[in-house]
Amino acid sequence: MGFARACSVALVGVEGVVVEVQADLEPGVAAFTLVGLPDKSLVESRDRVRAAVVNSGAEWPQKKLTVGLSPASVPKSGSGFDLAVACAVLGAAERIDPAMIADVVMIGELGLDGRVRPVRGVLPAVLAAAEAGYEQVVVPEPTAGEAALVPGISVLGVRSLRQLIAVLCDEPVPEEPADGQGRPDAMLAGLMIPGTGLGTGLAPAAARGDGHRPDLADVAGQLRPRQALEVAAAGGHHLLLSGPPGAGKTMLAERLSAVLPPLTRQESLEVTAVHSVAGILPPGEPLVSRAPYCAPHHSATMQSLVGGGNGIPRPGAVSLAHRGVLFLDEAPEFSGKALDALRQPLESGHVVVARAAGVVRLPARFLMVLAANPCPCGRHTLTGAGCECPPSVVRRYQARLSGPLLDRVDLRVEVEPVDRADLLGQGGRGESTEVVAARVRDARARAAERLAGTPWTTNSEVPGHELRTRLLVAPGALAAAERDLERGILTARGLDRVLRVAWTVADLRAADRPDASDVAVALELRTGIQRGVPMGAGER
């Protein structure tokens, strides 16, 4: 009787569970049994592994073969177990020393010719292996850079099963010819999900393919919305842009991700892990260093927004926008069920998706930007534009954004139509993205210094209790906000959010703490009621 074991990783959402792949050979009729709660793609690995082993020059054992995936209670899916199953079988057949593979984590799909093909989710899988105490991993060569991002792990990238057998048996490693030049690399097909290319709202439209980066200087006029955009970026505050069609709401939203500061190392690993599992990580770019941007279409379902799908839930748009921007254009056209599903991640920074196959916790700390027209035709706020929408239709249209959802939005700005002088450049170009981003970085640095030693890094994350007890504003600064609270203009949550915005405005002008004018600016940005204060975020 022969027995050997290797290790692989099962992904549950964006978290991994180390799985022990055990192979047992017994005398009897040749058969291959796979147990341990595998899905359809994993059951098919029996045929892939057999063909790969034979075509790699090794002999397939003609005995009763049982492969077990432990723990058996964890659902396992995907083709990433192929490499571990093949090595466990070869170890049980004594082609490989079983001791050489017992503590090695192997991730990769096998082709029928023995080539090792890349799979999605390598980074979270290697992170799980490192947390479990493993020090050696074997991955497909195209994903070795992604796996090497995890510190303290020895990574071996292989092109074929033949190469891995030679390395484990201390034999000369055969050369594997690369694919012909000038053709798309078929080996990278396993990293991308069909339909996640261009046009799916995963990058600003102006940044796709032509090399031009969206710049705030391209936006004509719109001083107040630009300043609200700066406040949103500096403090991580959610933003609602409302106004007629063609005023520039989408242009502003597309330029927000470039204003955000670069991701820290930990944030980059979080974002890369989500994108790797979702299959949208660009080949050749193992680490995401810029804030992501996701703009789903208004016909998106609730499952596509918050996560779901058949079997183990997969990341949705809120997770793809983790540490970045989630832009919902034509927000009232989204279904009410989908919009209300955003309430939990807006507050907690994560989303919990429960399905029959299990419960998955996905990261979802994003900056939400909503864009909305005032009515179905969009001309309700324009003088002499001929809006024919009855008042009842306008009320129903605006009510599609529910009160509980809007209560979680810190900044609400009216985007007015651009006048002729601004559009023709007679008023001069506005500040560029580089200038605004520098102020945002400075403001975030001041907030991070103030919040050092706490679990929070931006003003939008600070709980209201801390704002009212430890981070105190100037004496008398809250008088106007308290009056609005008594009149019912603000809720208790709204008061906390006004305080957070006031701290961000103070950070932008390098003040030690907010004063009455900072609170007035925050109130004007939230309620839309004029307070008689200048709206310049970086100056007074």
XYZ file of C-alpha atoms in Angstrom:
540
model
C 0.000 0.000 0.000
C 1.307 3.455 -0.922
C 0.335 6.718 0.726
C 1.414 10.338 0.197
C 0.067 13.779 0.871
C 0.509 17.280 -0.492
C -1.207 20.561 0.302
C -3.300 23.061 -1.604
C -5.696 25.896 -0.718
C -9.477 26.182 -1.012
C -10.769 29.732 -1.377
C -13.907 30.787 0.485
C -14.587 34.294 -0.761
C -11.224 36.070 -0.481
C -10.007 33.926 2.410
C -8.184 30.628 2.048
C -8.272 27.318 3.895
C -5.282 24.985 3.593
C -6.426 21.587 2.299
C -4.438 18.377 2.679
C -4.556 16.294 -0.500
C -4.093 12.623 0.428
C -3.517 9.825 -2.083
C -3.834 6.141 -1.203
C -2.963 3.184 -3.455
C -4.312 -0.303 -2.747
C -4.309 -3.560 -4.707
C -7.462 -4.018 -6.721
C -9.213 -3.034 -9.906
C -7.746 0.179 -11.336
C -10.044 3.037 -10.360
C -9.735 6.705 -9.399
C -12.018 7.969 -6.607
C -12.004 11.613 -5.491
C -13.678 12.453 -2.164
C -13.853 15.520 0.060
C -16.778 17.680 -1.158
C -15.414 18.584 -4.640
C -17.404 20.534 -7.214
C -17.853 19.635 -10.878
C -14.618 21.249 -12.106
C -12.666 19.477 -9.377
C -14.246 16.087 -10.137
C -13.069 16.495 -13.724
C -9.490 16.752 -12.449
C -9.348 12.934 -12.459
C -9.111 12.936 -16.253
C -6.843 15.985 -16.442
C -4.365 14.610 -13.888
C -4.216 11.146 -15.467
C -3.494 12.561 -18.942
C -0.969 15.080 -17.582
C 0.963 12.417 -15.656
C 1.147 10.072 -18.640
C 2.130 12.833 -21.077
C 4.841 13.982 -18.661
C 6.634 10.653 -19.003
C 5.558 9.141 -15.675
C 3.713 5.858 -15.251
C 0.125 5.931 -14.017
C -0.391 3.402 -11.187
C -2.729 0.573 -12.213
C -4.234 0.121 -8.756
C -7.194 1.263 -6.768
C -6.532 4.967 -6.164
C -8.396 7.096 -3.628
C -7.692 10.822 -3.320
C -9.136 12.594 -0.292
C -9.369 16.340 0.294
C -9.242 17.166 3.993
C -11.020 18.804 5.766
C -13.939 17.190 3.978
C -16.475 19.657 5.408
C -15.062 22.644 3.458
C -16.518 23.076 -0.063
C -13.803 22.931 -2.705
C -14.061 24.343 -6.195
C -11.889 25.154 -9.166
C -9.013 23.503 -10.950
C -6.231 24.790 -8.703
C -5.940 21.428 -6.917
C -4.652 19.586 -10.024
C -0.970 20.044 -9.242
C -1.311 18.841 -5.644
C -3.399 15.817 -6.705
C -0.822 14.803 -9.344
C 2.109 15.067 -6.924
C 0.245 13.155 -4.204
C -0.498 10.341 -6.684
C 3.130 10.241 -7.854
C 4.265 10.221 -4.245
C 2.020 7.279 -3.416
C 3.398 5.492 -6.497
C 6.940 6.211 -5.225
C 7.874 8.197 -8.334
C 8.450 11.121 -5.949
C 9.717 10.904 -2.378
C 6.577 11.512 -0.233
C 8.637 13.421 2.321
C 9.550 16.015 -0.302
C 5.959 17.114 -0.870
C 4.382 16.656 2.555
C 4.811 20.292 3.602
C 4.676 21.991 0.215
C 1.593 23.959 -0.892
C 0.854 23.462 -4.599
C -1.530 25.600 -6.637
C -2.155 25.221 -10.355
C -4.231 23.669 -13.105
C -2.818 20.940 -15.329
C -3.283 20.771 -19.070
C -3.590 17.411 -20.748
C -0.038 17.778 -22.042
C 1.355 18.366 -18.554
C 1.683 22.138 -18.721
C 0.851 24.016 -15.520
C -1.765 26.685 -16.175
C -2.374 29.699 -13.922
C -5.513 30.028 -11.816
C -7.241 32.917 -10.091
C -6.774 33.739 -6.427
C -3.076 32.875 -6.066
C -2.328 35.796 -3.722
C -5.041 35.045 -1.115
C -4.164 31.347 -1.367
C -0.483 32.004 -0.612
C -1.454 34.403 2.189
C -3.522 31.612 3.757
C -0.601 29.199 3.427
C 1.741 31.676 5.118
C -0.696 32.246 7.979
C -0.932 28.461 8.443
C 2.848 28.247 8.857
C 3.885 26.859 5.461
C 7.107 28.163 3.950
C 7.176 26.654 0.435
C 4.675 27.030 -2.386
C 4.647 25.876 -5.999
C 2.639 27.994 -8.436
C 2.402 28.387 -12.227
C 5.232 30.503 -13.597
C 2.977 33.410 -14.792
C 1.687 33.921 -11.219
C 5.044 33.612 -9.421
C 5.310 37.401 -9.132
C 1.902 37.566 -7.473
C 2.835 34.815 -5.001
C 6.180 36.485 -4.217
C 4.336 39.478 -2.743
C 3.822 37.466 0.451
C 6.857 37.835 2.743
C 8.522 34.797 4.281
C 7.447 32.374 1.554
C 9.742 30.497 -0.837
C 8.048 30.489 -4.258
C 8.791 28.066 -7.080
C 7.242 28.887 -10.452
C 7.001 25.986 -12.894
C 5.863 25.685 -16.492
C 5.078 21.984 -16.525
C 4.650 18.916 -14.367
C 7.849 17.517 -15.905
C 9.838 20.402 -14.474
C 8.322 19.945 -11.021
C 9.054 16.190 -11.006
C 12.664 16.918 -11.962
C 13.050 19.505 -9.190
C 11.558 17.203 -6.546
C 13.680 14.222 -7.672
C 16.882 16.288 -8.009
C 17.122 15.527 -11.722
C 18.092 17.831 -14.615
C 15.237 20.256 -15.216
C 13.970 20.049 -18.810
C 13.522 23.192 -20.841
C 9.949 24.009 -21.755
C 9.618 26.011 -24.991
C 7.674 29.238 -24.724
C 4.697 29.955 -26.949
C 5.315 31.550 -30.321
C 5.904 35.279 -30.352
C 3.222 37.636 -31.621
C 0.299 35.560 -30.347
C -1.767 36.035 -27.195
C -0.436 33.895 -24.367
C -2.992 31.124 -23.944
C -1.509 30.325 -20.542
C -2.887 33.599 -19.155
C -6.472 32.746 -20.084
C -7.016 31.162 -16.681
C -6.420 34.489 -14.949
C -9.262 36.371 -16.600
C -12.999 35.822 -16.492
C -14.732 36.358 -19.863
C -16.580 39.670 -19.857
C -14.283 41.493 -17.421
C -12.341 43.356 -20.069
C -12.916 46.866 -21.343
C -16.383 48.311 -21.097
C -17.359 46.705 -17.797
C -16.877 49.835 -15.684
C -13.615 48.759 -14.034
C -11.648 51.835 -15.123
C -12.520 55.434 -15.984
C -13.539 55.648 -19.623
C -10.870 58.182 -20.518
C -8.122 55.915 -19.154
C -8.895 52.895 -21.328
C -6.439 52.226 -24.054
C -5.465 55.637 -25.443
C -2.942 56.596 -22.738
C -4.802 59.769 -21.705
C -5.388 60.070 -17.969
C -8.474 61.954 -16.747
C -7.488 65.311 -15.250
C -9.551 67.692 -13.139
C -8.289 70.551 -15.297
C -10.465 69.142 -18.106
C -13.633 69.984 -16.128
C -14.988 73.389 -17.127
C -16.237 75.510 -14.242
C -18.029 73.597 -11.456
C -16.096 75.203 -8.594
C -18.354 73.939 -5.826
C -18.547 70.302 -7.048
C -14.754 70.288 -7.499
C -14.289 71.409 -3.903
C -16.765 68.782 -2.708
C -14.769 66.195 -4.658
C -11.605 67.309 -2.839
C -13.291 67.018 0.554
C -14.618 63.564 -0.357
C -11.130 62.375 -1.339
C -9.418 63.867 1.712
C -11.770 62.303 4.251
C -13.241 59.313 2.425
C -16.743 60.788 2.474
C -19.576 59.550 0.247
C -20.846 62.012 -2.352
C -24.108 62.695 -4.216
C -23.940 64.746 -7.414
C -27.347 65.847 -8.660
C -28.041 67.986 -11.678
C -29.259 68.029 -15.283
C -27.730 65.850 -18.019
C -24.499 67.125 -19.532
C -23.442 69.192 -16.522
C -20.322 67.099 -15.845
C -21.314 64.655 -13.081
C -19.656 61.656 -14.765
C -16.527 63.653 -15.623
C -16.086 64.609 -11.984
C -16.619 61.060 -10.718
C -14.153 59.567 -13.206
C -11.430 61.880 -11.919
C -11.904 61.094 -8.246
C -9.817 57.905 -8.163
C -6.785 59.809 -9.478
C -7.106 62.335 -6.645
C -6.989 59.617 -3.985
C -3.526 58.896 -2.537
C -1.626 55.756 -3.611
C -2.503 52.618 -1.699
C -0.332 51.533 1.212
C 1.336 48.126 1.109
C -1.403 46.521 3.222
C -4.185 48.148 1.192
C -2.518 47.009 -2.055
C -2.452 43.423 -0.843
C -6.151 43.618 0.130
C -7.181 45.032 -3.244
C -4.952 42.643 -5.201
C -6.409 39.657 -3.342
C -9.974 40.673 -4.247
C -9.103 41.349 -7.892
C -7.204 38.067 -8.145
C -10.194 36.069 -6.902
C -12.546 38.004 -9.194
C -10.349 37.368 -12.236
C -9.712 41.006 -13.164
C -6.059 41.259 -12.134
C -4.165 42.401 -15.268
C -1.466 39.914 -16.329
C 1.995 41.295 -15.678
C 0.759 43.593 -12.881
C 0.830 41.433 -9.756
C 0.231 44.329 -7.336
C -2.515 46.979 -7.570
C -0.999 50.244 -6.341
C -3.684 52.766 -7.329
C -7.166 53.179 -5.941
C -9.590 51.088 -8.032
C -12.614 52.507 -9.823
C -15.785 50.541 -10.468
C -18.874 51.853 -12.269
C -21.545 49.154 -12.731
C -24.452 49.720 -15.099
C -27.783 50.711 -13.557
C -29.278 47.374 -14.642
C -26.924 45.535 -12.244
C -28.586 43.076 -9.879
C -28.184 43.041 -6.126
C -25.911 39.980 -6.362
C -23.585 41.723 -8.834
C -23.349 44.730 -6.522
C -22.766 43.118 -3.118
C -21.570 39.657 -4.202
C -23.174 36.279 -4.750
C -23.592 33.731 -7.485
C -23.976 29.985 -7.600
C -22.081 27.991 -4.999
C -19.529 29.972 -2.991
C -20.351 33.712 -3.279
C -17.982 35.761 -5.420
C -16.982 39.422 -4.938
C -19.394 42.026 -6.241
C -18.903 45.633 -7.305
C -18.599 46.906 -3.715
C -15.654 44.552 -3.162
C -14.044 45.339 -6.517
C -14.135 49.002 -5.437
C -12.506 48.216 -2.061
C -10.147 51.074 -1.089
C -11.312 52.947 -4.194
C -14.353 54.525 -5.835
C -17.763 52.990 -6.522
C -19.608 55.204 -9.013
C -23.330 54.647 -9.497
C -24.361 56.711 -12.504
C -28.107 57.274 -12.954
C -28.510 56.108 -9.351
C -32.354 56.360 -9.263
C -32.483 53.863 -12.144
C -30.932 51.138 -9.966
C -33.423 48.829 -8.298
C -34.411 49.831 -4.781
C -33.429 46.395 -3.510
C -29.918 46.746 -4.909
C -29.420 50.255 -3.508
C -30.665 49.350 -0.039
C -28.258 46.417 0.016
C -25.459 49.015 0.126
C -26.436 50.202 3.610
C -24.447 47.548 5.489
C -21.118 47.932 3.644
C -21.389 51.732 3.810
C -21.416 51.534 7.608
C -19.227 48.514 8.372
C -16.699 48.441 5.512
C -17.457 44.815 4.671
C -20.343 42.744 3.353
C -21.524 39.378 4.641
C -23.130 37.178 1.981
C -25.000 34.063 3.148
C -25.725 31.271 0.698
C -26.523 27.582 1.003
C -22.863 26.751 0.300
C -21.647 28.946 3.166
C -21.307 32.427 4.599
C -18.608 34.677 3.147
C -17.264 37.965 4.508
C -15.931 40.219 1.739
C -14.079 43.529 2.204
C -16.016 46.570 0.977
C -14.558 49.841 2.291
C -15.145 52.132 -0.660
C -15.942 55.749 -1.448
C -19.394 55.890 -3.045
C -20.339 58.527 -5.613
C -23.975 58.774 -6.693
C -25.047 60.731 -9.773
C -28.715 61.556 -10.251
C -30.911 63.663 -12.519
C -33.612 65.806 -10.883
C -36.413 64.072 -12.820
C -36.855 61.415 -15.541
C -36.284 63.936 -18.332
C -33.525 65.736 -16.437
C -34.786 69.289 -17.082
C -36.722 69.892 -13.869
C -34.229 72.375 -12.360
C -33.579 74.262 -15.609
C -35.397 77.540 -16.201
C -37.368 77.519 -19.444
C -36.155 74.031 -20.419
C -39.655 72.658 -20.883
C -39.826 69.914 -18.237
C -43.185 68.166 -18.610
C -42.828 65.740 -15.684
C -45.795 66.061 -13.288
C -44.868 66.842 -9.656
C -45.951 63.372 -8.560
C -43.575 61.786 -11.101
C -40.705 63.994 -9.899
C -41.376 63.045 -6.275
C -41.482 59.327 -7.085
C -38.291 59.573 -9.113
C -36.383 61.365 -6.365
C -37.774 58.993 -3.721
C -36.040 56.039 -5.406
C -32.997 57.034 -3.358
C -34.295 56.058 0.056
C -33.877 58.195 3.145
C -31.728 55.645 5.031
C -29.335 55.471 2.061
C -29.078 59.250 1.663
C -28.530 59.607 5.416
C -25.245 57.747 4.897
C -24.102 60.209 2.212
C -21.985 63.007 3.716
C -21.840 65.424 0.784
C -24.749 66.431 -1.458
C -23.918 68.889 -4.207
C -25.977 70.428 -7.000
C -24.097 70.410 -10.317
C -25.272 73.430 -12.300
C -25.095 73.658 -16.107
C -21.815 75.056 -17.405
C -22.035 78.626 -18.726
C -20.546 79.786 -21.996
C -17.514 81.524 -20.466
C -16.370 78.442 -18.585
C -17.029 76.092 -21.490
C -15.004 78.207 -23.946
C -12.144 78.586 -21.471
C -12.594 82.316 -20.898
C -12.599 81.781 -17.136
C -9.276 79.923 -17.175
C -8.578 76.273 -16.478
C -9.157 74.888 -13.028
C -6.560 73.206 -10.861
C -5.061 69.990 -12.154
C -5.391 66.591 -10.536
C -1.760 66.751 -9.397
C -2.303 69.961 -7.418
C -5.503 68.745 -5.764
C -4.011 65.311 -5.027
C -1.088 66.962 -3.204
C -3.505 68.804 -0.878
C -5.454 65.596 -0.338
C -2.267 63.723 0.619
C -1.329 66.432 3.113
C -4.811 66.393 4.659
C -4.774 62.610 4.984
C -1.314 62.745 6.558
C -2.607 65.174 9.210
C -5.605 62.932 9.887
C -3.381 59.833 10.114
C -1.069 61.598 12.592
C -4.032 62.621 14.749
C -5.519 59.112 14.643
C -2.209 57.318 15.280
C -2.664 54.442 17.727
C -6.328 53.926 16.749
C -7.874 51.463 14.259
C -8.857 54.347 11.963
C -6.896 56.207 9.308
C -9.434 58.601 7.751
C -12.031 60.921 9.237
C -14.935 58.991 7.717
C -14.039 55.910 9.775
C -14.033 57.589 13.210
C -17.077 56.620 15.335
C -19.375 59.385 16.524
C -18.650 58.678 20.189
C -14.944 59.453 19.637
C -15.835 62.661 17.795
C -18.036 63.879 20.629
C -15.810 62.872 23.548
C -12.130 62.787 22.498
C -11.773 64.764 19.263
C -13.414 68.019 20.355
C -14.113 70.969 18.067
C -13.644 74.625 19.003
C -16.014 75.961 21.685
C -19.365 77.013 20.222
C -18.588 75.564 16.794
C -21.531 73.145 16.898
C -24.224 75.724 17.604
C -25.612 75.708 14.048
C -25.505 71.908 13.823
C -27.326 71.556 17.143
C -30.078 73.888 15.903
C -30.488 71.772 12.749
C -30.686 68.662 14.916
C -33.469 70.178 17.023
C -35.372 71.236 13.898
C -35.180 67.751 12.410
C -32.963 68.785 9.495
C -30.222 66.480 10.815
C -30.444 63.034 12.356
C -28.072 61.781 15.047
C -26.111 59.943 12.367
C -26.164 63.107 10.266
C -24.622 65.125 13.099
C -21.761 62.641 13.390
C -21.175 62.840 9.658
C -21.153 66.642 9.751
C -18.451 66.440 12.427
C -16.367 64.117 10.259
C -16.628 66.455 7.262
C -15.756 69.438 9.468
C -12.549 67.695 10.569
C -11.690 67.046 6.913
C -12.259 70.707 5.989
C -10.014 71.700 8.887
C -7.333 69.263 7.729
C -7.410 70.741 4.228
C -6.663 74.197 5.593
C -4.068 72.815 8.081
C -6.059 73.818 11.176
C -5.647 72.096 14.535
C -9.387 71.590 14.985
C -12.635 72.659 13.296
C -14.197 76.014 14.103
C -17.698 77.360 13.451
C -16.949 78.150 9.791
C -15.679 74.590 9.167
C -18.887 73.185 10.644
C -20.896 75.629 8.513
C -19.128 74.385 5.370
C -19.882 70.776 6.391
C -23.546 71.644 7.010
C -23.822 73.369 3.631
C -22.267 70.366 1.884
C -24.712 68.012 3.595
C -27.971 69.961 3.581
C -27.516 72.250 0.559
C -28.670 75.230 2.635
C -26.499 78.300 2.079
C -24.590 79.278 5.242
C -22.796 82.383 3.997
C -19.281 80.929 4.216
C -16.681 80.527 1.456
C -16.507 77.009 0.045
C -12.739 76.937 -0.572
C -11.611 73.732 1.118
C -7.888 74.536 1.173
C -8.147 78.238 2.031
C -10.323 80.576 4.028
